[in-house]
Short mmCIF file of C-alpha atoms in Angstrom, two decimals:
data_model
loop_
_atom_site.label_atom_id
_atom_site.label_comp_id
_atom_site.label_asym_id
_atom_site.label_seq_id
_atom_site.Cartn_x
_atom_site.Cartn_y
_atom_site.Cartn_z
CA LEU A 16 0.00 0.00 0.00
CA ARG A 17 1.43 3.39 -1.00
CA THR A 18 1.06 6.04 1.71
CA VAL A 19 2.22 9.63 2.05
CA GLN A 20 4.18 8.65 5.17
CA GLY A 21 5.82 5.75 3.34
CA GLU A 22 6.71 7.99 0.41
CA LEU A 23 8.28 10.55 2.78
CA GLU A 24 10.23 7.95 4.74
CA LEU A 25 11.61 6.47 1.54
CA ALA A 26 12.71 9.91 0.31
CA LEU A 27 14.27 10.82 3.68
CA SER A 28 16.06 7.47 3.86
CA ARG A 29 17.54 8.09 0.41
CA LEU A 30 18.66 11.60 1.34
CA PHE A 31 20.08 10.72 4.78
CA GLY A 32 21.59 7.39 3.74
CA ARG A 33 20.00 5.61 6.69
CA ARG A 34 16.65 4.10 7.66
CA VAL A 35 14.31 6.93 8.72
CA GLU A 36 11.10 6.56 10.72
CA THR A 37 8.57 9.37 11.11
CA SER A 38 5.53 10.21 13.23
CA CYS A 39 2.47 11.89 11.71
CA ALA A 40 0.22 14.18 13.74
CA GLY A 41 -3.02 12.88 12.24
CA ARG A 42 -3.86 9.53 10.72
CA THR A 43 -5.57 9.71 7.34
CA ASP A 44 -7.39 6.65 5.99
CA ALA A 45 -7.00 5.71 2.31
CA GLY A 46 -8.71 8.36 0.16
CA VAL A 47 -8.54 11.02 2.88
CA HIS A 48 -6.50 14.18 2.15
CA ALA A 49 -4.30 16.46 4.25
CA LEU A 50 -3.49 20.12 3.79
CA GLY A 51 -1.71 20.68 7.11
CA GLN A 52 -0.16 17.39 8.18
CA VAL A 53 2.83 17.66 10.55
CA VAL A 54 5.51 14.96 10.49
CA SER A 55 8.47 14.61 12.86
CA THR A 56 11.52 12.37 12.88
CA GLN A 57 14.44 11.78 15.24
CA ASP A 58 16.53 10.22 12.49
CA ALA A 59 17.73 13.40 10.74
CA PRO A 60 21.41 14.36 10.83
CA GLU A 61 22.07 17.58 12.75
CA GLY A 62 22.81 20.90 11.09
CA GLY A 63 21.59 20.11 7.58
CA ASP A 64 20.40 22.77 5.11
CA LEU A 65 16.62 22.66 5.65
CA THR A 66 15.71 24.67 2.54
CA ALA A 67 17.76 22.28 0.40
CA LEU A 68 16.07 19.37 2.19
CA ARG A 69 12.57 20.72 1.40
CA ARG A 70 13.49 21.19 -2.27
CA ALA A 71 15.00 17.72 -2.52
CA LEU A 72 11.92 16.13 -0.92
CA ASN A 73 9.62 17.89 -3.37
CA ARG A 74 11.76 16.67 -6.26
CA ILE A 75 11.82 13.07 -5.04
CA CYS A 76 8.25 12.63 -3.75
CA ALA A 77 5.31 11.86 -6.04
CA PRO A 78 3.11 14.80 -7.19
CA SER A 79 0.59 13.69 -4.57
CA VAL A 80 2.98 14.83 -1.81
CA ALA A 81 4.14 18.41 -1.11
CA VAL A 82 6.53 19.39 1.67
CA THR A 83 5.76 23.01 2.52
CA ALA A 84 8.36 23.53 5.26
CA CYS A 85 11.19 21.74 7.05
CA ASN A 86 12.20 23.02 10.47
CA GLU A 87 14.36 21.93 13.37
CA ALA A 88 12.23 20.95 16.36
CA LEU A 89 12.85 21.68 20.02
CA PRO A 90 14.02 18.68 22.09
CA GLY A 91 11.07 16.52 23.06
CA PHE A 92 8.80 17.61 20.18
CA HIS A 93 6.75 14.78 18.69
CA ALA A 94 4.30 15.49 15.83
CA ARG A 95 1.63 13.23 17.30
CA PHE A 96 2.09 13.30 21.08
CA SER A 97 2.83 17.06 21.33
CA ALA A 98 -0.32 17.99 19.37
CA ARG A 99 -3.12 19.65 21.34
CA SER A 100 -5.80 19.27 18.69
CA ARG A 101 -6.49 18.34 15.07
CA THR A 102 -8.87 20.11 12.69
CA TYR A 103 -10.59 18.23 9.88
CA VAL A 104 -12.96 19.57 7.23
CA TYR A 105 -15.40 17.36 5.34
CA ALA A 106 -16.71 18.75 2.02
CA VAL A 107 -20.06 17.84 0.45
CA LEU A 108 -21.12 18.95 -3.04
CA GLU A 109 -24.89 19.54 -2.98
CA GLY A 110 -27.30 19.46 -5.90
CA GLU A 111 -28.20 17.30 -8.85
CA LEU A 112 -25.11 17.75 -11.03
CA PRO A 113 -21.91 15.93 -10.13
CA ASP A 114 -18.63 17.80 -10.68
CA PRO A 115 -15.88 15.55 -12.04
CA PHE A 116 -13.24 18.09 -10.99
CA LEU A 117 -14.36 17.75 -7.36
CA ALA A 118 -15.05 14.00 -7.39
CA ARG A 119 -11.82 13.18 -5.52
CA THR A 120 -12.20 15.84 -2.82
CA THR A 121 -15.94 16.00 -2.09
CA LEU A 122 -18.86 13.70 -1.45
CA HIS A 123 -21.71 14.36 -3.90
CA HIS A 124 -25.15 14.63 -2.29
CA GLN A 125 -27.96 14.79 -4.89
CA GLY A 126 -30.27 16.99 -2.81
CA VAL A 127 -29.93 20.03 -0.58
CA LEU A 128 -29.21 19.41 3.11
CA ASP A 129 -30.93 21.04 6.09
CA LEU A 130 -28.02 23.08 7.46
CA ASP A 131 -29.85 24.31 10.56
CA ALA A 132 -30.83 20.80 11.62
CA MET A 133 -27.24 19.62 11.08
CA ASN A 134 -25.88 22.44 13.27
CA GLU A 135 -28.47 21.71 15.93
CA ALA A 136 -27.38 18.04 15.95
CA ALA A 137 -23.71 19.09 16.00
CA GLY A 138 -24.37 21.18 19.10
CA HIS A 139 -25.35 18.01 21.01
CA LEU A 140 -22.08 16.32 20.06
CA VAL A 141 -19.62 19.08 20.99
CA GLY A 142 -17.86 18.58 24.31
CA SER A 143 -16.11 15.80 26.19
CA HIS A 144 -17.97 12.53 25.57
CA ASP A 145 -17.42 8.83 25.16
CA PHE A 146 -17.49 8.55 21.35
CA ALA A 147 -17.68 4.72 21.28
CA SER A 148 -20.72 4.99 18.98
CA PHE A 149 -18.62 6.93 16.46
CA GLY A 150 -15.49 4.80 16.20
CA ARG A 151 -13.09 2.33 17.67
CA ALA A 152 -10.14 3.19 19.93
CA GLU A 153 -6.71 1.68 19.53
CA PRO A 154 -6.19 -1.45 21.67
CA GLY A 155 -5.93 -0.53 25.34
CA ALA A 156 -7.18 3.07 24.90
CA ASP A 157 -10.58 4.49 25.79
CA THR A 158 -12.98 6.31 23.46
CA VAL A 159 -13.44 9.53 25.45
CA ARG A 160 -12.47 12.54 23.38
CA ASN A 161 -12.98 16.28 23.70
CA LEU A 162 -14.74 17.61 20.59
CA PHE A 163 -13.99 21.35 20.74
CA GLU A 164 -15.82 22.30 17.57
CA LEU A 165 -18.32 20.72 15.15
CA ARG A 166 -19.94 23.16 12.76
CA CYS A 167 -21.47 23.11 9.29
CA HIS A 168 -21.42 26.01 6.86
CA ARG A 169 -22.27 26.44 3.22
CA ALA A 170 -20.38 28.28 0.46
CA GLY A 171 -22.05 28.03 -2.94
CA ARG A 172 -22.71 24.36 -3.72
CA ILE A 173 -20.19 23.16 -1.11
CA LEU A 174 -21.32 22.37 2.43
CA ARG A 175 -18.41 21.92 4.85
CA VAL A 176 -18.38 20.22 8.25
CA ARG A 177 -15.50 21.44 10.43
CA ALA A 178 -14.43 19.24 13.35
CA ARG A 179 -11.73 19.97 15.93
CA ALA A 180 -10.91 17.68 18.85
CA ASN A 181 -7.98 16.88 21.12
CA ALA A 182 -7.89 13.60 19.18
CA PHE A 183 -10.29 11.43 17.21
CA VAL A 184 -11.00 7.71 17.53
CA GLN A 185 -10.76 5.70 14.29
CA GLN A 186 -13.27 6.85 11.64
CA MET A 187 -14.77 9.33 14.12
CA VAL A 188 -14.97 12.33 11.76
CA ARG A 189 -16.45 10.29 8.91
CA SER A 190 -18.90 8.70 11.33
CA LEU A 191 -19.93 12.10 12.78
CA VAL A 192 -20.36 13.44 9.24
CA GLY A 193 -22.35 10.38 8.12
CA THR A 194 -24.70 10.93 11.07
CA LEU A 195 -25.03 14.67 10.39
CA LEU A 196 -25.79 13.93 6.73
CA GLU A 197 -28.67 11.71 7.81
CA VAL A 198 -29.95 14.59 9.97
CA GLY A 199 -29.55 16.96 7.00
CA ALA A 200 -31.58 14.57 4.84
CA ALA A 201 -34.32 14.37 7.54
CA LYS A 202 -33.63 10.68 8.21
CA ARG A 203 -32.75 11.44 11.83
CA SER A 204 -33.64 14.20 14.26
CA PRO A 205 -31.08 16.45 16.00
CA ASP A 206 -32.60 15.23 19.27
CA ASP A 207 -31.41 11.70 18.54
CA MET A 208 -27.80 12.70 19.21
CA PRO A 209 -27.72 12.34 23.02
CA GLY A 210 -29.18 8.83 22.72
CA ILE A 211 -26.58 7.87 20.07
CA LEU A 212 -23.76 9.05 22.37
CA ALA A 213 -25.25 7.22 25.35
CA ALA A 214 -25.61 3.95 23.40
CA ARG A 215 -21.80 3.53 23.06
CA ASP A 216 -22.58 1.26 20.10
CA ARG A 217 -21.38 1.70 16.49
CA ALA A 218 -24.77 0.53 15.23
CA ALA A 219 -26.46 3.53 16.88
CA ALA A 220 -24.67 6.12 14.71
CA GLY A 221 -25.08 6.84 10.99
CA THR A 222 -22.99 5.23 8.27
CA VAL A 223 -19.35 6.21 7.83
CA ALA A 224 -19.14 8.94 5.15
CA ALA A 225 -16.94 8.16 2.12
CA PRO A 226 -13.25 9.06 2.64
CA GLN A 227 -12.71 11.41 -0.32
CA GLY A 228 -14.57 14.37 1.25
CA LEU A 229 -12.31 14.43 4.31
CA CYS A 230 -9.21 16.58 4.76
CA LEU A 231 -6.92 17.13 7.78
CA VAL A 232 -6.53 20.90 7.55
CA SER A 233 -4.35 21.71 10.56
CA VAL A 234 -2.75 20.44 13.73
CA GLU A 235 -2.53 22.72 16.73
CA TYR A 236 0.35 22.79 19.24
CA ASP A 237 1.07 24.71 22.44
CA GLU A 238 2.64 28.10 21.82
CA GLY A 239 5.95 26.87 23.24
CA TRP A 240 6.41 24.69 20.16
CA SER A 241 5.23 27.33 17.70
CA GLN A 242 8.51 29.13 17.24
CA PRO A 243 10.14 29.38 13.84
CA ALA A 244 12.75 26.86 14.99
CA CYS A 245 10.04 24.27 15.47
CA LEU A 246 7.11 24.42 13.08
CA GLY A 247 6.83 25.83 9.57
CA LEU B 18 -9.28 2.25 -23.03
CA ARG B 19 -11.99 4.03 -21.00
CA THR B 20 -13.07 7.36 -22.50
CA VAL B 21 -15.75 9.89 -21.63
CA GLN B 22 -17.32 9.34 -25.06
CA GLY B 23 -17.31 5.56 -24.56
CA GLU B 24 -18.86 5.94 -21.11
CA LEU B 25 -21.60 8.19 -22.53
CA GLU B 26 -22.35 5.90 -25.47
CA LEU B 27 -22.63 2.92 -23.14
CA ALA B 28 -25.05 4.78 -20.87
CA LEU B 29 -27.13 6.05 -23.82
CA SER B 30 -27.23 2.57 -25.36
CA ARG B 31 -28.53 1.16 -22.06
CA LEU B 32 -31.18 3.87 -21.76
CA PHE B 33 -32.36 3.75 -25.39
CA GLY B 34 -32.09 -0.02 -25.76
CA ARG B 35 -30.17 0.31 -29.01
CA ARG B 36 -26.62 0.93 -30.15
CA VAL B 37 -25.86 4.68 -29.91
CA GLU B 38 -23.02 6.54 -31.60
CA THR B 39 -22.06 10.10 -30.71
CA SER B 40 -19.94 12.94 -32.10
CA CYS B 41 -17.84 15.13 -29.80
CA ALA B 42 -17.05 18.75 -30.66
CA GLY B 43 -13.46 18.60 -29.44
CA ARG B 44 -11.07 15.68 -29.16
CA THR B 45 -9.34 15.36 -25.81
CA ASP B 46 -6.22 13.20 -25.48
CA ALA B 47 -5.81 10.93 -22.44
CA GLY B 48 -5.30 13.08 -19.34
CA VAL B 49 -6.89 16.18 -20.92
CA HIS B 50 -10.05 17.57 -19.28
CA ALA B 51 -13.21 19.19 -20.62
CA LEU B 52 -15.54 21.66 -18.95
CA GLY B 53 -17.64 22.53 -21.99
CA GLN B 54 -17.66 19.51 -24.30
CA VAL B 55 -20.63 19.27 -26.68
CA VAL B 56 -21.82 15.83 -27.85
CA SER B 57 -24.50 15.06 -30.43
CA THR B 58 -26.21 11.87 -31.55
CA GLN B 59 -28.73 10.93 -34.20
CA ASP B 60 -29.64 7.71 -32.42
CA ALA B 61 -31.98 9.15 -29.76
CA PRO B 62 -35.70 8.31 -29.83
CA GLU B 63 -37.89 11.36 -30.48
CA GLY B 64 -39.88 13.13 -27.82
CA GLY B 65 -38.15 11.76 -24.72
CA ASP B 66 -38.06 13.57 -21.37
CA LEU B 67 -34.71 15.39 -21.57
CA THR B 68 -34.53 16.31 -17.88
CA ALA B 69 -35.08 12.67 -16.94
CA LEU B 70 -32.43 11.70 -19.50
CA ARG B 71 -29.86 14.07 -17.95
CA ARG B 72 -30.58 12.70 -14.46
CA ALA B 73 -30.33 9.11 -15.63
CA LEU B 74 -27.03 9.79 -17.42
CA ASN B 75 -25.55 11.37 -14.29
CA ARG B 76 -26.65 8.36 -12.24
CA ILE B 77 -25.18 5.83 -14.70
CA CYS B 78 -21.94 7.54 -15.72
CA ALA B 79 -18.76 7.40 -13.61
CA PRO B 80 -18.04 10.37 -11.27
CA SER B 81 -15.53 11.55 -13.88
CA VAL B 82 -18.40 12.42 -16.26
CA ALA B 83 -21.11 15.06 -15.71
CA VAL B 84 -23.91 15.79 -18.16
CA THR B 85 -24.93 19.41 -17.57
CA ALA B 86 -27.72 19.65 -20.16
CA CYS B 87 -29.60 17.56 -22.73
CA ASN B 88 -31.38 19.39 -25.54
CA GLU B 89 -33.07 18.61 -28.82
CA ALA B 90 -30.99 19.84 -31.75
CA LEU B 91 -32.20 21.46 -34.94
CA PRO B 92 -32.07 19.23 -38.05
CA GLY B 93 -28.55 19.15 -39.45
CA PHE B 94 -26.78 20.02 -36.21
CA HIS B 95 -23.55 18.10 -35.63
CA ALA B 96 -21.46 18.75 -32.49
CA ARG B 97 -18.20 18.62 -34.43
CA PHE B 98 -18.97 19.84 -37.94
CA SER B 99 -21.33 22.67 -36.90
CA ALA B 100 -18.77 24.13 -34.47
CA ARG B 101 -17.20 27.47 -35.44
CA SER B 102 -14.42 27.40 -32.87
CA ARG B 103 -13.08 25.64 -29.78
CA THR B 104 -11.55 27.30 -26.73
CA TYR B 105 -8.92 25.51 -24.64
CA VAL B 106 -7.19 26.71 -21.47
CA TYR B 107 -3.85 25.31 -20.30
CA ALA B 108 -3.02 25.84 -16.61
CA VAL B 109 0.53 26.03 -15.19
CA LEU B 110 1.28 26.16 -11.44
CA GLU B 111 4.35 28.35 -10.96
CA GLY B 112 6.80 28.32 -8.07
CA GLU B 113 8.84 25.88 -6.03
CA LEU B 114 6.09 24.09 -4.13
CA PRO B 115 3.97 21.48 -5.91
CA ASP B 116 0.26 21.35 -5.00
CA PRO B 117 -1.06 17.77 -4.79
CA PHE B 118 -4.65 19.04 -5.08
CA LEU B 119 -3.81 20.59 -8.48
CA ALA B 120 -1.51 17.82 -9.75
CA ARG B 121 -4.18 16.38 -12.07
CA THR B 122 -5.28 19.69 -13.56
CA THR B 123 -2.09 21.76 -13.84
CA LEU B 124 1.48 21.44 -15.02
CA HIS B 125 3.92 22.36 -12.24
CA HIS B 126 6.73 24.70 -13.35
CA GLN B 127 9.38 25.16 -10.64
CA GLY B 128 10.26 28.74 -11.56
CA VAL B 129 8.40 31.88 -12.56
CA LEU B 130 7.71 32.39 -16.27
CA ASP B 131 8.25 35.56 -18.28
CA LEU B 132 4.63 36.42 -19.07
CA ASP B 133 5.43 39.38 -21.35
CA ALA B 134 7.77 37.32 -23.52
CA MET B 135 5.16 34.56 -23.76
CA ASN B 136 2.49 37.03 -24.89
CA GLU B 137 4.87 38.55 -27.40
CA ALA B 138 5.54 35.09 -28.83
CA ALA B 139 1.81 34.31 -28.82
CA GLY B 140 1.17 37.43 -30.90
CA HIS B 141 3.30 35.97 -33.71
CA LEU B 142 1.23 32.77 -33.73
CA VAL B 143 -2.27 34.27 -33.82
CA GLY B 144 -3.89 34.29 -37.26
CA SER B 145 -4.39 31.89 -40.15
CA HIS B 146 -1.22 29.83 -40.59
CA ASP B 147 -0.01 26.41 -41.60
CA PHE B 148 0.53 24.84 -38.15
CA ALA B 149 2.41 21.77 -39.46
CA SER B 150 5.20 22.53 -36.95
CA PHE B 151 2.69 22.25 -34.10
CA GLY B 152 0.88 19.03 -34.92
CA ARG B 153 -0.28 16.43 -37.37
CA ALA B 154 -3.49 16.64 -39.41
CA GLU B 155 -5.83 13.71 -39.91
CA PRO B 156 -5.08 11.71 -43.08
CA GLY B 157 -6.06 13.67 -46.17
CA ALA B 158 -6.51 17.01 -44.33
CA ASP B 159 -4.19 20.01 -44.35
CA THR B 160 -2.67 21.73 -41.31
CA VAL B 161 -3.88 25.29 -41.98
CA ARG B 162 -5.90 26.59 -39.04
CA ASN B 163 -7.16 29.98 -37.94
CA LEU B 164 -5.91 30.74 -34.42
CA PHE B 165 -8.25 33.52 -33.29
CA GLU B 166 -6.78 33.96 -29.82
CA LEU B 167 -3.64 32.92 -27.94
CA ARG B 168 -3.06 34.79 -24.69
CA CYS B 169 -1.38 34.18 -21.36
CA HIS B 170 -2.52 35.63 -18.05
CA ARG B 171 -1.63 35.04 -14.44
CA ALA B 172 -3.88 34.74 -11.38
CA GLY B 173 -1.97 34.05 -8.17
CA ARG B 174 0.30 31.06 -8.71
CA ILE B 175 -1.61 29.88 -11.79
CA LEU B 176 -0.58 31.01 -15.26
CA ARG B 177 -3.18 30.23 -17.93
CA VAL B 178 -2.75 30.04 -21.70
CA ARG B 179 -6.05 30.56 -23.55
CA ALA B 180 -6.27 29.32 -27.15
CA ARG B 181 -9.23 29.63 -29.52
CA ALA B 182 -9.19 28.46 -33.13
CA ASN B 183 -11.64 27.30 -35.79
CA ALA B 184 -10.09 23.87 -35.17
CA PHE B 185 -6.79 22.46 -33.92
CA VAL B 186 -4.52 19.86 -35.49
CA GLN B 187 -3.56 16.94 -33.23
CA GLN B 188 -1.60 18.05 -30.12
CA MET B 189 -1.59 21.64 -31.40
CA VAL B 190 -2.56 23.34 -28.12
CA ARG B 191 -0.07 21.31 -26.08
CA SER B 192 2.61 21.98 -28.69
CA LEU B 193 1.87 25.74 -28.71
CA VAL B 194 1.97 25.75 -24.90
CA GLY B 195 5.22 23.75 -24.80
CA THR B 196 6.79 26.31 -27.12
CA LEU B 197 5.47 29.27 -25.10
CA LEU B 198 6.79 27.69 -21.89
CA GLU B 199 10.26 27.54 -23.46
CA VAL B 200 9.92 31.24 -24.30
CA GLY B 201 8.76 31.93 -20.74
CA ALA B 202 11.83 30.12 -19.41
CA ALA B 203 14.12 32.15 -21.75
CA LYS B 204 15.10 29.05 -23.76
CA ARG B 205 13.65 30.59 -26.93
CA SER B 206 12.98 34.13 -28.10
CA PRO B 207 9.54 35.45 -29.13
CA ASP B 208 11.16 36.33 -32.48
CA ASP B 209 11.76 32.62 -33.17
CA MET B 210 8.02 32.08 -33.75
CA PRO B 211 7.76 33.13 -37.42
CA GLY B 212 10.67 30.80 -38.27
CA ILE B 213 9.04 27.90 -36.40
CA LEU B 214 5.79 28.42 -38.35
CA ALA B 215 7.67 28.67 -41.66
CA ALA B 216 9.63 25.45 -41.01
CA ARG B 217 6.45 23.27 -41.16
CA ASP B 218 8.42 20.70 -39.17
CA ARG B 219 7.46 19.22 -35.77
CA ALA B 220 11.14 19.32 -34.72
CA ALA B 221 11.14 23.14 -35.02
CA ALA B 222 8.60 23.68 -32.22
CA GLY B 223 8.97 23.08 -28.49
CA THR B 224 8.07 19.86 -26.73
CA VAL B 225 4.44 18.88 -26.29
CA ALA B 226 3.27 20.04 -22.85
CA ALA B 227 1.94 17.33 -20.50
CA PRO B 228 -1.79 16.60 -20.98
CA GLN B 229 -3.08 17.21 -17.43
CA GLY B 230 -2.88 21.02 -17.66
CA LEU B 231 -5.19 21.17 -20.69
CA CYS B 232 -8.95 21.71 -20.60
CA LEU B 233 -11.50 22.21 -23.42
CA VAL B 234 -13.51 25.04 -21.87
CA SER B 235 -16.07 25.80 -24.56
CA VAL B 236 -17.22 25.19 -28.11
CA GLU B 237 -18.71 28.04 -30.11
CA TYR B 238 -21.53 27.69 -32.66
CA ASP B 239 -23.30 30.10 -34.99
CA GLU B 240 -26.18 31.95 -33.38
CA GLY B 241 -28.66 29.99 -35.45
CA TRP B 242 -27.85 26.88 -33.42
CA SER B 243 -27.83 28.65 -30.08
CA GLN B 244 -31.52 28.50 -29.34
CA PRO B 245 -32.79 26.77 -26.25
CA ALA B 246 -34.05 23.96 -28.44
CA CYS B 247 -30.53 23.23 -29.58
CA LEU B 248 -27.78 23.80 -27.02
CA GLY B 249 -27.87 23.80 -23.26
#
């Protein structure tokens, strides 16, 4: 299976002449995109030219990968474990006509969704909850997460669901979106949300929305890490 | 080989219960896109519900195909032979960083192109010329075409080359763009253009630009055809 992380590790291994392992801030399932992924490694030689490294990575990696910045991190920084929150956006193209140019980055919904109902449902889901109905945890971990933000807005034919949490259990964003889409299509009521949370059962939530509409847009860190020396 | 035309003909054949052949206004090579393709057929039953037909086609066709309108044509209309001109746009992403979200619809050029030089070169190419240096004709046809418009403009990091002609010989737009890109990168001078035209030799022009940056944006017909009954 080709992955962005695998592609990066291969390129870094070639450039550094040693086996390189990396950590990614946010997992992205097959078909999911990322605009603001953050990747860290402890296997880089010290004192390299980071601008030259960025250019070399963009030459070596496939067109599906772009490295926008390379920076030296402070000691102890870890892309995944130092992250305070992740922000994902899910994009839905509404209306009868499909758009082939957006087919890889949006889900097409034939009708028009009820935005107010979706936002009312989203309001029930924001906060610290056990999200067992919306996804599986890794072995040994629990499914309690703090969902800081879940909001839907519309721009032209594109409806976007924005989700920010300290972390997400597996398939949680796509499962939240799938449930909100059912609310938007009047198949569920916003008032069903508390019951779905309480059920702690995957079968209680809506179907998992297709991967192609999902994008990891940013990863947030404490200010201490946010100096030029650390994150680009 | 899967093509948009093949996909459409298959869907129409299923819906009409008979073998359907179509004509497309503009040929698009593999990897080239179309926003405003026009397709005609003489194999449709009369008096069908055209809105229902459009909906059915969008349900049956792959997400890479969208049918934006279905209309009854006037007698004698032919998508290809009735067309007065075709307009193509070629998109180039300038600058160091690639953009994975644009990789399928733009050509990435690492540097910044000299827009003025490109437009100066384009000015030499506009008009009725023998474009044998820029592409092959179909067997038995000549290579004289009337290039009504060839202009470059820049919007943010995207440089677009707009080309409109009565018709184009095979690979002509990509060959014109490849030559203009060499002018933009100072590998050729705008003043070389008349000599390239006069040579009537493929080797005289620049390389053929990669297909993914090219898009057929519209096809123009005489006003007589442009009634609601004819074109959507």
